[in-house]
């Protein structure tokens, strides 16, 4: 295996510092960064503006840890594609490209498998394999960005003469949800480094408001995000409005109990001056009754919050049924009585198991 460092692990400032340590002006590292993140170039021989000596050194020290595609499936809905990506150690993860509601979104994984064991989640059912590195997270976004560049037609109106950047000519990745495999706050440092790289203004330049991190409710991570004033959106998976109901679906609620979680969420909202999105997987007859809706209303009343309702997607290890349209609407109406805005997530990509909680790969 190569001992070269993965380019995608490096924040821009680190790349510049590295170039300085190699004895080169940082301007070359800055150009290398834009070649990769702005122009989508991963081929050392296609970077003519880099001096040969710098290119030779960089190539000797760095590799582009891009993911090989082990499989690719397209949903019959026409909006969703799922990629099974192979990591350097042959482990695999899944990444989803969604093109609905008028925008392009990548659903990115933060771990291979997950240690949290939520009963209705296919990733939880497979158990924890390992954390992903920052570069392995960034490379998923780059994969999706490459797919977009390769498949979207060039927009002639935007292709200005002399413009070099693929940014200006092709559909690019604009939105990211950290809602794929794994619990992002269980892999805090790697995830935040990846987010910094994705947001870098000289590169992909993703807006902070275009990135949403979803957590099962890892309290120390929520508090850290608040203290560090991380500007991305936060979604918290609730699923139960009492400690008992929640712990039956989300086992880690025993470690991070509901009342302490609510305290952490209120702290986050106050500190960040920003709302939280709560996710609620609707399971027929389990947590979708009017009583459950009232319990959510009482729990969240007065909070800057929005509730995202997700009708249960099927997984092999859980035999619950999704809530029907009418009951979901009723749930929403009750939340509205508590001034809680909510949405019902569209069911997409279910035929290729690309929906929420459906991502899983065979354990080696
Ligand atoms: N680990 C993070 C993010 C990944 S899961 C978290 O748990 O928040 C993204 C969302 O899908 C979570 O709200 C999760 O609870 C939900 N989910 C998991 N399995 C599901 C299923 N089978 N059907 C619908 N939603 C599911
Ligand atoms: Fe892990 Fe999230 Fe699935 Fe729970 S729902 S097992 S935290 S990926």
mmCIF file of C-alpha atoms and ligand atoms in Angstrom:
data_model
loop_
_atom_site.group_PDB
_atom_site.id
_atom_site.type_symbol
_atom_site.label_atom_id
_atom_site.label_comp_id
_atom_site.label_asym_id
_atom_site.label_seq_id
_atom_site.Cartn_x
_atom_site.Cartn_y
_atom_site.Cartn_z
ATOM 1 C CA UNK A 1 0.000 0.000 0.000
ATOM 2 C CA UNK A 2 1.090 3.483 -0.785
ATOM 3 C CA UNK A 3 2.520 5.513 2.075
ATOM 4 C CA UNK A 4 1.616 8.750 0.337
ATOM 5 C CA UNK A 5 -0.779 10.970 2.260
ATOM 6 C CA UNK A 6 -4.313 11.344 0.930
ATOM 7 C CA UNK A 7 -4.752 14.777 -0.651
ATOM 8 C CA UNK A 8 -8.399 14.743 0.417
ATOM 9 C CA UNK A 9 -7.447 14.533 4.100
ATOM 10 C CA UNK A 10 -5.832 17.970 3.982
ATOM 11 C CA UNK A 11 -7.540 21.254 4.742
ATOM 12 C CA UNK A 12 -6.274 24.030 2.471
ATOM 13 C CA UNK A 13 -4.126 25.622 5.176
ATOM 14 C CA UNK A 14 -2.374 22.288 5.767
ATOM 15 C CA UNK A 15 -1.663 21.839 2.082
ATOM 16 C CA UNK A 16 -0.136 25.313 1.953
ATOM 17 C CA UNK A 17 1.969 24.587 5.022
ATOM 18 C CA UNK A 18 3.122 21.332 3.478
ATOM 19 C CA UNK A 19 4.254 23.085 0.309
ATOM 20 C CA UNK A 20 6.187 25.567 2.421
ATOM 21 C CA UNK A 21 7.885 22.679 4.245
ATOM 22 C CA UNK A 22 8.856 21.215 0.888
ATOM 23 C CA UNK A 23 10.476 24.565 0.077
ATOM 24 C CA UNK A 24 7.942 25.834 -2.469
ATOM 25 C CA UNK A 25 5.952 29.063 -2.595
ATOM 26 C CA UNK A 26 2.459 28.431 -1.270
ATOM 27 C CA UNK A 27 0.962 29.857 -4.463
ATOM 28 C CA UNK A 28 1.631 26.505 -6.137
ATOM 29 C CA UNK A 29 -0.285 24.669 -3.431
ATOM 30 C CA UNK A 30 -3.117 27.152 -3.810
ATOM 31 C CA UNK A 31 -3.267 26.418 -7.545
ATOM 32 C CA UNK A 32 -3.151 22.679 -6.889
ATOM 33 C CA UNK A 33 -6.150 23.125 -4.567
ATOM 34 C CA UNK A 34 -8.202 24.884 -7.233
ATOM 35 C CA UNK A 35 -7.180 22.384 -9.899
ATOM 36 C CA UNK A 36 -8.690 19.660 -7.758
ATOM 37 C CA UNK A 37 -11.688 21.287 -6.093
ATOM 38 C CA UNK A 38 -12.653 23.890 -8.672
ATOM 39 C CA UNK A 39 -11.636 22.315 -11.962
ATOM 40 C CA UNK A 40 -12.168 18.714 -10.912
ATOM 41 C CA UNK A 41 -8.717 17.606 -12.083
ATOM 42 C CA UNK A 42 -7.094 14.616 -10.385
ATOM 43 C CA UNK A 43 -4.461 13.938 -13.003
ATOM 44 C CA UNK A 44 -1.008 15.345 -12.212
ATOM 45 C CA UNK A 45 -0.183 15.634 -15.899
ATOM 46 C CA UNK A 46 -3.223 17.845 -16.467
ATOM 47 C CA UNK A 47 -2.022 20.671 -14.211
ATOM 48 C CA UNK A 48 0.102 22.700 -16.643
ATOM 49 C CA UNK A 49 0.232 25.781 -14.432
ATOM 50 C CA UNK A 50 2.207 23.931 -11.763
ATOM 51 C CA UNK A 51 5.983 24.031 -12.137
ATOM 52 C CA UNK A 52 7.348 20.568 -12.961
ATOM 53 C CA UNK A 53 9.515 20.391 -9.831
ATOM 54 C CA UNK A 54 6.546 21.090 -7.580
ATOM 55 C CA UNK A 55 4.386 18.581 -9.416
ATOM 56 C CA UNK A 56 7.008 15.844 -9.086
ATOM 57 C CA UNK A 57 7.341 16.491 -5.339
ATOM 58 C CA UNK A 58 3.586 16.682 -4.770
ATOM 59 C CA UNK A 59 2.999 13.482 -6.714
ATOM 60 C CA UNK A 60 5.681 11.711 -4.675
ATOM 61 C CA UNK A 61 4.086 12.821 -1.404
ATOM 62 C CA UNK A 62 0.348 12.841 -2.142
ATOM 63 C CA UNK A 63 -2.242 10.626 -3.764
ATOM 64 C CA UNK A 64 -5.870 11.258 -4.655
ATOM 65 C CA UNK A 65 -7.769 8.766 -2.549
ATOM 66 C CA UNK A 66 -10.779 8.553 -4.798
ATOM 67 C CA UNK A 67 -13.291 5.790 -4.308
ATOM 68 C CA UNK A 68 -13.750 3.085 -6.899
ATOM 69 C CA UNK A 69 -17.370 2.423 -7.767
ATOM 70 C CA UNK A 70 -18.196 -1.185 -6.887
ATOM 71 C CA UNK A 71 -21.815 -0.832 -7.964
ATOM 72 C CA UNK A 72 -24.230 1.835 -9.088
ATOM 73 C CA UNK A 73 -28.031 1.627 -9.017
ATOM 74 C CA UNK A 74 -30.624 4.019 -10.389
ATOM 75 C CA UNK A 75 -34.078 4.284 -8.876
ATOM 76 C CA UNK A 76 -37.104 3.973 -11.113
ATOM 77 C CA UNK A 77 -38.218 7.315 -9.636
ATOM 78 C CA UNK A 78 -35.646 8.918 -11.933
ATOM 79 C CA UNK A 79 -34.327 11.125 -9.131
ATOM 80 C CA UNK A 80 -32.150 8.890 -7.001
ATOM 81 C CA UNK A 81 -28.877 7.074 -7.615
ATOM 82 C CA UNK A 82 -26.939 5.001 -5.145
ATOM 83 C CA UNK A 83 -23.218 4.296 -5.307
ATOM 84 C CA UNK A 84 -21.475 1.445 -3.557
ATOM 85 C CA UNK A 85 -17.978 2.804 -3.092
ATOM 86 C CA UNK A 86 -14.877 0.843 -2.249
ATOM 87 C CA UNK A 87 -12.408 2.154 0.328
ATOM 88 C CA UNK A 88 -8.638 1.609 0.252
ATOM 89 C CA UNK A 89 -8.911 -1.410 2.566
ATOM 90 C CA UNK A 90 -11.643 -2.978 0.417
ATOM 91 C CA UNK A 91 -14.355 -2.007 2.893
ATOM 92 C CA UNK A 92 -17.409 -0.512 1.268
ATOM 93 C CA UNK A 93 -19.782 2.359 1.951
ATOM 94 C CA UNK A 94 -22.815 3.804 0.210
ATOM 95 C CA UNK A 95 -23.396 7.341 -1.036
ATOM 96 C CA UNK A 96 -26.644 8.618 -2.525
ATOM 97 C CA UNK A 97 -27.272 11.288 -5.149
ATOM 98 C CA UNK A 98 -30.714 12.882 -4.977
ATOM 99 C CA UNK A 99 -32.032 15.276 -7.596
ATOM 100 C CA UNK A 100 -35.510 16.031 -6.343
ATOM 101 C CA UNK A 101 -37.212 19.137 -4.984
ATOM 102 C CA UNK A 102 -35.350 21.137 -7.601
ATOM 103 C CA UNK A 103 -31.881 20.679 -6.196
ATOM 104 C CA UNK A 104 -28.982 18.304 -6.149
ATOM 105 C CA UNK A 105 -28.079 16.761 -2.817
ATOM 106 C CA UNK A 106 -25.491 14.176 -1.819
ATOM 107 C CA UNK A 107 -26.186 11.940 1.148
ATOM 108 C CA UNK A 108 -22.791 11.136 2.589
ATOM 109 C CA UNK A 109 -21.580 8.453 5.014
ATOM 110 C CA UNK A 110 -19.387 9.195 8.017
ATOM 111 C CA UNK A 111 -18.608 5.618 9.091
ATOM 112 C CA UNK A 112 -18.600 2.112 7.655
ATOM 113 C CA UNK A 113 -21.479 0.631 9.625
ATOM 114 C CA UNK A 114 -22.704 2.218 12.853
ATOM 115 C CA UNK A 115 -22.309 1.480 16.545
ATOM 116 C CA UNK A 116 -25.615 2.989 17.664
ATOM 117 C CA UNK A 117 -27.919 0.075 16.883
ATOM 118 C CA UNK A 118 -31.222 1.848 16.170
ATOM 119 C CA UNK A 119 -33.581 -1.064 15.656
ATOM 120 C CA UNK A 120 -35.169 0.075 12.382
ATOM 121 C CA UNK A 121 -31.955 1.099 10.627
ATOM 122 C CA UNK A 122 -30.135 -1.183 8.192
ATOM 123 C CA UNK A 123 -26.794 0.465 8.978
ATOM 124 C CA UNK A 124 -27.392 -0.083 12.691
ATOM 125 C CA UNK A 125 -28.339 -3.673 12.020
ATOM 126 C CA UNK A 126 -24.947 -4.332 10.391
ATOM 127 C CA UNK A 127 -22.938 -3.038 13.361
ATOM 128 C CA UNK A 128 -19.829 -0.855 13.462
ATOM 129 C CA UNK A 129 -16.885 -1.493 11.155
ATOM 130 C CA UNK A 130 -14.771 1.641 11.345
ATOM 131 C CA UNK A 131 -14.641 5.419 11.217
ATOM 132 C CA UNK A 132 -14.038 7.141 7.905
ATOM 133 C CA UNK A 133 -11.127 9.555 7.535
ATOM 134 C CA UNK A 134 -11.779 13.166 6.483
ATOM 135 C CA UNK A 135 -10.527 12.293 3.009
ATOM 136 C CA UNK A 136 -12.884 9.336 2.728
ATOM 137 C CA UNK A 137 -15.782 11.659 3.542
ATOM 138 C CA UNK A 138 -14.596 14.395 1.157
ATOM 139 C CA UNK A 139 -14.003 11.853 -1.633
ATOM 140 C CA UNK A 140 -17.706 10.898 -1.536
ATOM 141 C CA UNK A 141 -18.649 14.502 -2.265
ATOM 142 C CA UNK A 142 -16.023 14.603 -5.008
ATOM 143 C CA UNK A 143 -17.460 11.410 -6.443
ATOM 144 C CA UNK A 144 -20.923 12.940 -6.672
ATOM 145 C CA UNK A 145 -19.523 16.182 -8.036
ATOM 146 C CA UNK A 146 -17.701 14.193 -10.731
ATOM 147 C CA UNK A 147 -20.893 12.319 -11.616
ATOM 148 C CA UNK A 148 -22.660 15.653 -12.024
ATOM 149 C CA UNK A 149 -19.892 17.069 -14.152
ATOM 150 C CA UNK A 150 -19.828 13.958 -16.328
ATOM 151 C CA UNK A 151 -23.570 13.667 -16.785
ATOM 152 C CA UNK A 152 -25.018 17.156 -16.776
ATOM 153 C CA UNK A 153 -24.978 18.910 -20.124
ATOM 154 C CA UNK A 154 -22.729 21.934 -20.298
ATOM 155 C CA UNK A 155 -24.787 25.081 -19.934
ATOM 156 C CA UNK A 156 -23.788 27.140 -22.979
ATOM 157 C CA UNK A 157 -25.130 30.372 -21.516
ATOM 158 C CA UNK A 158 -22.798 29.997 -18.558
ATOM 159 C CA UNK A 159 -19.732 28.847 -20.461
ATOM 160 C CA UNK A 160 -18.033 32.200 -20.801
ATOM 161 C CA UNK A 161 -15.189 32.363 -23.291
ATOM 162 C CA UNK A 162 -11.935 31.935 -21.418
ATOM 163 C CA UNK A 163 -13.588 30.530 -18.324
ATOM 164 C CA UNK A 164 -11.494 27.688 -17.023
ATOM 165 C CA UNK A 165 -13.545 26.482 -14.182
ATOM 166 C CA UNK A 166 -15.858 23.502 -14.547
ATOM 167 C CA UNK A 167 -17.825 25.243 -11.795
ATOM 168 C CA UNK A 168 -19.177 27.711 -14.285
ATOM 169 C CA UNK A 169 -20.148 25.238 -16.945
ATOM 170 C CA UNK A 170 -21.725 22.263 -15.255
ATOM 171 C CA UNK A 171 -24.207 21.359 -12.612
ATOM 172 C CA UNK A 172 -22.262 21.148 -9.387
ATOM 173 C CA UNK A 173 -22.864 19.700 -5.995
ATOM 174 C CA UNK A 174 -24.637 22.275 -3.844
ATOM 175 C CA UNK A 175 -26.184 20.436 -0.896
ATOM 176 C CA UNK A 176 -24.883 17.776 1.428
ATOM 177 C CA UNK A 177 -26.659 15.822 4.116
ATOM 178 C CA UNK A 178 -24.531 13.839 6.540
ATOM 179 C CA UNK A 179 -27.286 11.275 6.803
ATOM 180 C CA UNK A 180 -25.703 8.258 5.177
ATOM 181 C CA UNK A 181 -24.110 5.364 6.987
ATOM 182 C CA UNK A 182 -22.842 6.026 10.484
ATOM 183 C CA UNK A 183 -23.210 8.512 13.322
ATOM 184 C CA UNK A 184 -21.310 11.680 12.388
ATOM 185 C CA UNK A 185 -20.869 12.944 15.947
ATOM 186 C CA UNK A 186 -19.257 9.608 16.881
ATOM 187 C CA UNK A 187 -16.541 10.584 14.366
ATOM 188 C CA UNK A 188 -16.515 14.278 15.239
ATOM 189 C CA UNK A 189 -13.014 15.423 14.271
ATOM 190 C CA UNK A 190 -12.926 13.699 10.896
ATOM 191 C CA UNK A 191 -16.399 14.940 10.016
ATOM 192 C CA UNK A 192 -15.646 18.553 10.945
ATOM 193 C CA UNK A 193 -12.343 18.522 9.033
ATOM 194 C CA UNK A 194 -14.225 17.186 6.008
ATOM 195 C CA UNK A 195 -16.871 19.905 6.385
ATOM 196 C CA UNK A 196 -14.151 22.575 6.526
ATOM 197 C CA UNK A 197 -12.634 21.214 3.310
ATOM 198 C CA UNK A 198 -15.998 21.106 1.548
ATOM 199 C CA UNK A 199 -16.804 24.657 2.628
ATOM 200 C CA UNK A 200 -13.440 26.156 1.685
ATOM 201 C CA UNK A 201 -14.146 29.303 -0.320
ATOM 202 C CA UNK A 202 -11.406 28.544 -2.848
ATOM 203 C CA UNK A 203 -12.754 25.075 -3.564
ATOM 204 C CA UNK A 204 -16.187 23.496 -3.627
ATOM 205 C CA UNK A 205 -17.329 26.443 -1.502
ATOM 206 C CA UNK A 206 -20.441 24.748 -0.197
ATOM 207 C CA UNK A 207 -22.570 27.093 1.868
ATOM 208 C CA UNK A 208 -22.769 26.237 5.555
ATOM 209 C CA UNK A 209 -26.536 26.388 5.251
ATOM 210 C CA UNK A 210 -26.374 23.802 2.484
ATOM 211 C CA UNK A 211 -24.880 21.190 4.788
ATOM 212 C CA UNK A 212 -26.998 19.324 7.333
ATOM 213 C CA UNK A 213 -25.581 16.953 9.915
ATOM 214 C CA UNK A 214 -27.959 14.435 11.444
ATOM 215 C CA UNK A 215 -27.205 12.913 14.835
ATOM 216 C CA UNK A 216 -28.864 10.172 16.846
ATOM 217 C CA UNK A 217 -28.391 12.464 19.845
ATOM 218 C CA UNK A 218 -24.734 12.305 20.881
ATOM 219 C CA UNK A 219 -24.941 14.959 23.600
ATOM 220 C CA UNK A 220 -21.225 15.849 23.927
ATOM 221 C CA UNK A 221 -21.057 16.361 20.155
ATOM 222 C CA UNK A 222 -24.095 18.658 20.134
ATOM 223 C CA UNK A 223 -22.591 20.780 22.914
ATOM 224 C CA UNK A 224 -19.256 20.898 21.111
ATOM 225 C CA UNK A 225 -20.910 22.022 17.880
ATOM 226 C CA UNK A 226 -22.631 24.793 19.825
ATOM 227 C CA UNK A 227 -19.465 25.877 21.628
ATOM 228 C CA UNK A 228 -17.475 25.859 18.389
ATOM 229 C CA UNK A 229 -20.296 27.763 16.656
ATOM 230 C CA UNK A 230 -20.287 25.293 13.767
ATOM 231 C CA UNK A 231 -22.434 27.039 11.175
ATOM 232 C CA UNK A 232 -23.949 23.969 9.485
ATOM 233 C CA UNK A 233 -27.514 22.820 10.136
ATOM 234 C CA UNK A 234 -28.176 20.271 12.843
ATOM 235 C CA UNK A 235 -30.823 17.567 12.731
ATOM 236 C CA UNK A 236 -31.544 15.435 15.789
ATOM 237 C CA UNK A 237 -33.201 12.028 15.514
ATOM 238 C CA UNK A 238 -35.957 11.896 18.101
ATOM 239 C CA UNK A 239 -38.413 9.076 17.223
ATOM 240 C CA UNK A 240 -39.829 8.891 20.754
ATOM 241 C CA UNK A 241 -41.125 11.710 22.971
ATOM 242 C CA UNK A 242 -40.723 9.846 26.246
ATOM 243 C CA UNK A 243 -37.530 8.254 27.512
ATOM 244 C CA UNK A 244 -39.094 4.795 27.413
ATOM 245 C CA UNK A 245 -40.584 5.069 23.926
ATOM 246 C CA UNK A 246 -37.354 6.481 22.559
ATOM 247 C CA UNK A 247 -35.032 3.990 24.221
ATOM 248 C CA UNK A 248 -36.996 1.109 22.696
ATOM 249 C CA UNK A 249 -36.096 2.367 19.199
ATOM 250 C CA UNK A 250 -32.804 4.126 19.871
ATOM 251 C CA UNK A 251 -30.771 2.089 22.373
ATOM 252 C CA UNK A 252 -28.195 4.846 22.975
ATOM 253 C CA UNK A 253 -30.967 6.870 24.609
ATOM 254 C CA UNK A 254 -29.995 4.906 27.733
ATOM 255 C CA UNK A 255 -26.591 6.560 27.637
ATOM 256 C CA UNK A 256 -27.871 9.966 26.503
ATOM 257 C CA UNK A 257 -31.344 10.294 28.062
ATOM 258 C CA UNK A 258 -34.118 12.400 26.568
ATOM 259 C CA UNK A 259 -34.196 15.113 29.248
ATOM 260 C CA UNK A 260 -30.452 15.684 28.954
ATOM 261 C CA UNK A 261 -30.731 15.624 25.163
ATOM 262 C CA UNK A 262 -33.418 18.340 25.281
ATOM 263 C CA UNK A 263 -31.208 20.395 27.560
ATOM 264 C CA UNK A 264 -28.325 20.089 25.078
ATOM 265 C CA UNK A 265 -30.638 21.039 22.190
ATOM 266 C CA UNK A 266 -31.917 24.122 24.016
ATOM 267 C CA UNK A 267 -28.303 25.067 24.746
ATOM 268 C CA UNK A 268 -27.462 24.654 21.044
ATOM 269 C CA UNK A 269 -30.406 26.806 19.914
ATOM 270 C CA UNK A 270 -29.609 29.569 22.414
ATOM 271 C CA UNK A 271 -25.897 29.584 21.681
ATOM 272 C CA UNK A 272 -26.233 29.365 17.894
ATOM 273 C CA UNK A 273 -29.408 31.452 17.618
ATOM 274 C CA UNK A 274 -30.561 28.855 15.147
ATOM 275 C CA UNK A 275 -33.302 26.258 14.980
ATOM 276 C CA UNK A 276 -32.865 22.511 15.148
ATOM 277 C CA UNK A 277 -34.484 20.018 12.798
ATOM 278 C CA UNK A 278 -35.918 17.001 14.576
ATOM 279 C CA UNK A 279 -36.376 13.753 12.691
ATOM 280 C CA UNK A 280 -39.200 11.425 13.489
ATOM 281 C CA UNK A 281 -39.474 8.077 11.729
ATOM 282 C CA UNK A 282 -43.188 7.303 11.557
ATOM 283 C CA UNK A 283 -43.932 3.670 12.381
ATOM 284 C CA UNK A 284 -47.532 2.519 12.102
ATOM 285 C CA UNK A 285 -49.194 1.933 15.450
ATOM 286 C CA UNK A 286 -45.955 2.557 17.312
ATOM 287 C CA UNK A 287 -45.121 6.253 17.397
ATOM 288 C CA UNK A 288 -47.630 7.701 14.940
ATOM 289 C CA UNK A 289 -50.718 8.020 17.129
ATOM 290 C CA UNK A 290 -52.322 11.354 18.068
ATOM 291 C CA UNK A 291 -51.014 10.772 21.621
ATOM 292 C CA UNK A 292 -47.443 10.546 20.283
ATOM 293 C CA UNK A 293 -47.965 13.723 18.269
ATOM 294 C CA UNK A 294 -49.216 15.562 21.365
ATOM 295 C CA UNK A 295 -46.225 14.272 23.323
ATOM 296 C CA UNK A 296 -43.877 15.664 20.652
ATOM 297 C CA UNK A 297 -45.792 18.921 20.765
ATOM 298 C CA UNK A 298 -45.435 19.204 24.534
ATOM 299 C CA UNK A 299 -41.750 18.240 24.407
ATOM 300 C CA UNK A 300 -40.741 20.762 21.742
ATOM 301 C CA UNK A 301 -43.260 23.569 22.352
ATOM 302 C CA UNK A 302 -41.535 26.927 22.456
ATOM 303 C CA UNK A 303 -38.339 25.659 20.845
ATOM 304 C CA UNK A 304 -37.027 27.002 17.560
ATOM 305 C CA UNK A 305 -37.631 23.688 15.856
ATOM 306 C CA UNK A 306 -38.885 21.998 12.729
ATOM 307 C CA UNK A 307 -39.947 18.369 12.648
ATOM 308 C CA UNK A 308 -39.143 16.185 9.638
ATOM 309 C CA UNK A 309 -41.450 13.194 9.522
ATOM 310 C CA UNK A 310 -40.022 10.153 7.719
ATOM 311 C CA UNK A 311 -42.436 7.279 7.037
ATOM 312 C CA UNK A 312 -40.524 4.093 7.924
ATOM 313 C CA UNK A 313 -38.520 2.566 5.092
ATOM 314 C CA UNK A 314 -38.317 -1.224 5.021
ATOM 315 C CA UNK A 315 -35.167 -2.954 6.297
ATOM 316 C CA UNK A 316 -34.422 -6.665 6.642
ATOM 317 C CA UNK A 317 -34.088 -6.633 10.416
ATOM 318 C CA UNK A 318 -37.242 -4.760 11.429
ATOM 319 C CA UNK A 319 -40.813 -5.650 10.582
ATOM 320 C CA UNK A 320 -42.680 -2.427 11.366
ATOM 321 C CA UNK A 321 -44.876 -0.734 8.755
ATOM 322 C CA UNK A 322 -44.719 2.874 7.566
ATOM 323 C CA UNK A 323 -47.449 5.267 8.607
ATOM 324 C CA UNK A 324 -49.949 6.025 5.841
ATOM 325 C CA UNK A 325 -50.518 9.411 4.269
ATOM 326 C CA UNK A 326 -53.623 10.301 6.281
ATOM 327 C CA UNK A 327 -52.153 9.457 9.680
ATOM 328 C CA UNK A 328 -48.982 11.352 8.792
ATOM 329 C CA UNK A 329 -51.048 14.410 7.873
ATOM 330 C CA UNK A 330 -52.969 14.137 11.136
ATOM 331 C CA UNK A 331 -49.654 13.983 13.010
ATOM 332 C CA UNK A 332 -48.590 17.162 11.239
ATOM 333 C CA UNK A 333 -51.826 18.938 12.123
ATOM 334 C CA UNK A 334 -51.355 18.172 15.794
ATOM 335 C CA UNK A 335 -47.778 19.483 15.691
ATOM 336 C CA UNK A 336 -49.134 22.677 14.111
ATOM 337 C CA UNK A 337 -51.362 23.150 17.159
ATOM 338 C CA UNK A 338 -48.115 23.554 19.114
ATOM 339 C CA UNK A 339 -46.726 26.000 16.502
ATOM 340 C CA UNK A 340 -44.284 23.374 15.315
ATOM 341 C CA UNK A 341 -43.648 23.441 11.557
ATOM 342 C CA UNK A 342 -43.117 20.050 9.984
ATOM 343 C CA UNK A 343 -42.549 18.314 6.674
ATOM 344 C CA UNK A 344 -43.247 14.783 5.505
ATOM 345 C CA UNK A 345 -40.216 13.431 3.706
ATOM 346 C CA UNK A 346 -40.892 12.167 0.210
ATOM 347 C CA UNK A 347 -40.335 8.471 -0.281
ATOM 348 C CA UNK A 348 -37.668 8.208 -2.936
ATOM 349 C CA UNK A 349 -35.142 5.593 -3.921
ATOM 350 C CA UNK A 350 -36.908 2.899 -1.897
ATOM 351 C CA UNK A 351 -36.747 0.391 -4.784
ATOM 352 C CA UNK A 352 -32.940 0.539 -4.638
ATOM 353 C CA UNK A 353 -32.786 0.725 -0.818
ATOM 354 C CA UNK A 354 -31.440 4.271 -0.951
ATOM 355 C CA UNK A 355 -33.955 5.749 1.489
ATOM 356 C CA UNK A 356 -33.233 6.922 5.047
ATOM 357 C CA UNK A 357 -31.900 4.098 7.144
ATOM 358 C CA UNK A 358 -31.640 1.646 4.258
ATOM 359 C CA UNK A 359 -27.924 1.897 3.584
ATOM 360 C CA UNK A 360 -25.989 -1.263 4.365
ATOM 361 C CA UNK A 361 -23.263 -3.372 2.851
ATOM 362 C CA UNK A 362 -22.283 -6.980 3.377
ATOM 363 C CA UNK A 363 -19.751 -7.296 6.193
ATOM 364 C CA UNK A 364 -16.495 -8.758 4.966
HETATM 365 N N1 LIG B 1 -26.787 8.505 12.325
HETATM 366 C C1 LIG B 1 -27.513 9.671 12.040
HETATM 367 C C2 LIG B 1 -27.712 9.943 10.579
HETATM 368 C C3 LIG B 1 -28.088 8.793 9.661
HETATM 369 S S1 LIG B 1 -29.702 8.221 9.605
HETATM 370 C C4 LIG B 1 -28.849 9.663 12.746
HETATM 371 O O1 LIG B 1 -29.255 8.609 13.204
HETATM 372 O O2 LIG B 1 -29.461 10.713 12.854
HETATM 373 C C5 LIG B 1 -30.738 9.519 8.980
HETATM 374 C C6 LIG B 1 -32.167 9.450 9.528
HETATM 375 O O3 LIG B 1 -32.870 8.280 9.040
HETATM 376 C C7 LIG B 1 -32.224 9.355 11.040
HETATM 377 O O4 LIG B 1 -33.190 10.229 11.551
HETATM 378 C C8 LIG B 1 -32.628 7.925 11.258
HETATM 379 O O5 LIG B 1 -33.212 7.714 12.504
HETATM 380 C C9 LIG B 1 -33.570 7.692 10.115
HETATM 381 N N2 LIG B 1 -33.844 6.276 9.832
HETATM 382 C C10 LIG B 1 -33.076 5.210 10.140
HETATM 383 N N3 LIG B 1 -33.648 4.080 9.699
HETATM 384 C C11 LIG B 1 -34.800 4.430 9.088
HETATM 385 C C12 LIG B 1 -35.827 3.706 8.408
HETATM 386 N N4 LIG B 1 -35.765 2.394 8.272
HETATM 387 N N5 LIG B 1 -36.861 4.403 7.899
HETATM 388 C C13 LIG B 1 -36.912 5.747 7.995
HETATM 389 N N6 LIG B 1 -35.971 6.487 8.616
HETATM 390 C C14 LIG B 1 -34.920 5.833 9.164
HETATM 391 FE FE1 LIG B 2 -26.624 4.708 13.298
HETATM 392 FE FE2 LIG B 2 -28.241 6.712 12.558
HETATM 393 FE FE3 LIG B 2 -28.754 4.186 11.808
HETATM 394 FE FE4 LIG B 2 -29.064 4.907 14.362
HETATM 395 S S1 LIG B 2 -30.221 5.661 12.592
HETATM 396 S S2 LIG B 2 -28.048 3.051 13.645
HETATM 397 S S3 LIG B 2 -27.370 6.330 14.600
HETATM 398 S S4 LIG B 2 -26.997 5.399 11.201
#
